[in-house]
Structures are given as structure tokens and as C-alpha cells.
Amino acid sequence: MNEVLRCMQRTGWNKVLFQSPALSSFPLIYHTWLLYDWLLRAQVAGRQYYALIPPPS
């Protein structure tokens, strides 16, 4: 996710779509990091639109 953010900053892209495994398989610490660290840094970098598309299962 950090590399995705760096790539977005480098290219100027405002949107990215990627497939992620089921989030339930990630530990709580990952969810916490994503919400309170990565997302805040992405917002500061000027990224304003986010979407989480969960797997069908």
C-alpha cells in the first residue's frame, strides 16, 4: 500500500483499482494501520476518492 501511494504521488494519478484478498484474513493491526495511518497520508497527498469493494464471499 505504501508503494501504491508513492506511485500515485509520482504519476499524479488520483485513482487506483486493485484486487485485494478478503479483509477478514488480515489481522486487526492491518485494518488499524490502513485507516489511521495510510488513509491519512493519502488524504494529505491530495487523494480524495476511495472505494473498498469487498469480495463476494
Tab-separated table of C-alpha atoms in Angstrom:
chain	number	residue	atom	x	y	z
A	1	MET	CA	0.000	0.000	0.000
A	2	ASN	CA	2.880	2.358	0.637
A	3	GLU	CA	4.210	1.654	-2.845
A	4	VAL	CA	0.757	2.342	-4.307
A	5	LEU	CA	0.718	5.728	-2.567
A	6	ARG	CA	4.225	6.554	-3.820
A	7	CYS	CA	3.239	5.566	-7.348
A	8	MET	CA	0.141	7.771	-7.194
A	9	GLN	CA	2.230	10.706	-5.990
A	10	ARG	CA	4.862	10.143	-8.685
A	11	THR	CA	2.402	9.809	-11.567
A	12	GLY	CA	-0.270	12.253	-10.424
A	13	TRP	CA	-2.957	9.612	-10.717
A	14	ASN	CA	-5.938	10.208	-8.457
A	15	LYS	CA	-7.497	6.770	-8.638
A	16	VAL	CA	-6.280	3.218	-8.476
A	17	LEU	CA	-8.167	-0.053	-8.519
A	18	PHE	CA	-6.682	-3.287	-7.319
A	19	GLN	CA	-7.973	-6.593	-6.104
A	20	SER	CA	-7.334	-7.440	-2.510
A	21	PRO	CA	-7.904	-10.712	-0.689
A	22	ALA	CA	-10.704	-10.955	1.842
A	23	LEU	CA	-10.006	-8.399	4.552
A	24	SER	CA	-11.110	-10.787	7.263
A	25	SER	CA	-7.875	-12.688	6.640
A	26	PHE	CA	-5.817	-9.663	7.720
A	27	PRO	CA	-5.114	-9.002	11.391
A	28	LEU	CA	-6.736	-6.095	13.207
A	29	ILE	CA	-3.418	-4.221	13.239
A	30	TYR	CA	-3.550	-4.053	9.421
A	31	HIS	CA	-7.049	-2.566	9.454
A	32	THR	CA	-5.938	-0.028	12.073
A	33	TRP	CA	-2.837	0.930	10.071
A	34	LEU	CA	-4.854	1.279	6.872
A	35	LEU	CA	-7.485	3.504	8.462
A	36	TYR	CA	-5.384	5.687	10.783
A	37	ASP	CA	-2.023	5.831	9.022
A	38	TRP	CA	-2.182	5.109	5.299
A	39	LEU	CA	-5.538	6.772	4.631
A	40	LEU	CA	-4.494	9.950	6.426
A	41	ARG	CA	-1.244	10.122	4.434
A	42	ALA	CA	-3.181	9.557	1.202
A	43	GLN	CA	-5.537	12.411	2.064
A	44	VAL	CA	-2.632	14.743	2.842
A	45	ALA	CA	-1.139	13.788	-0.542
A	46	GLY	CA	-4.325	15.099	-2.175
A	47	ARG	CA	-6.088	11.818	-2.846
A	48	GLN	CA	-9.773	12.374	-2.186
A	49	TYR	CA	-11.691	9.375	-3.508
A	50	TYR	CA	-11.599	5.889	-2.085
A	51	ALA	CA	-13.625	2.743	-2.542
A	52	LEU	CA	-13.411	-0.590	-0.857
A	53	ILE	CA	-15.030	-3.371	-2.810
A	54	PRO	CA	-15.236	-6.481	-0.670
A	55	PRO	CA	-15.011	-9.934	-2.191
A	56	PRO	CA	-18.354	-11.666	-2.809
A	57	SER	CA	-17.692	-14.244	-0.113
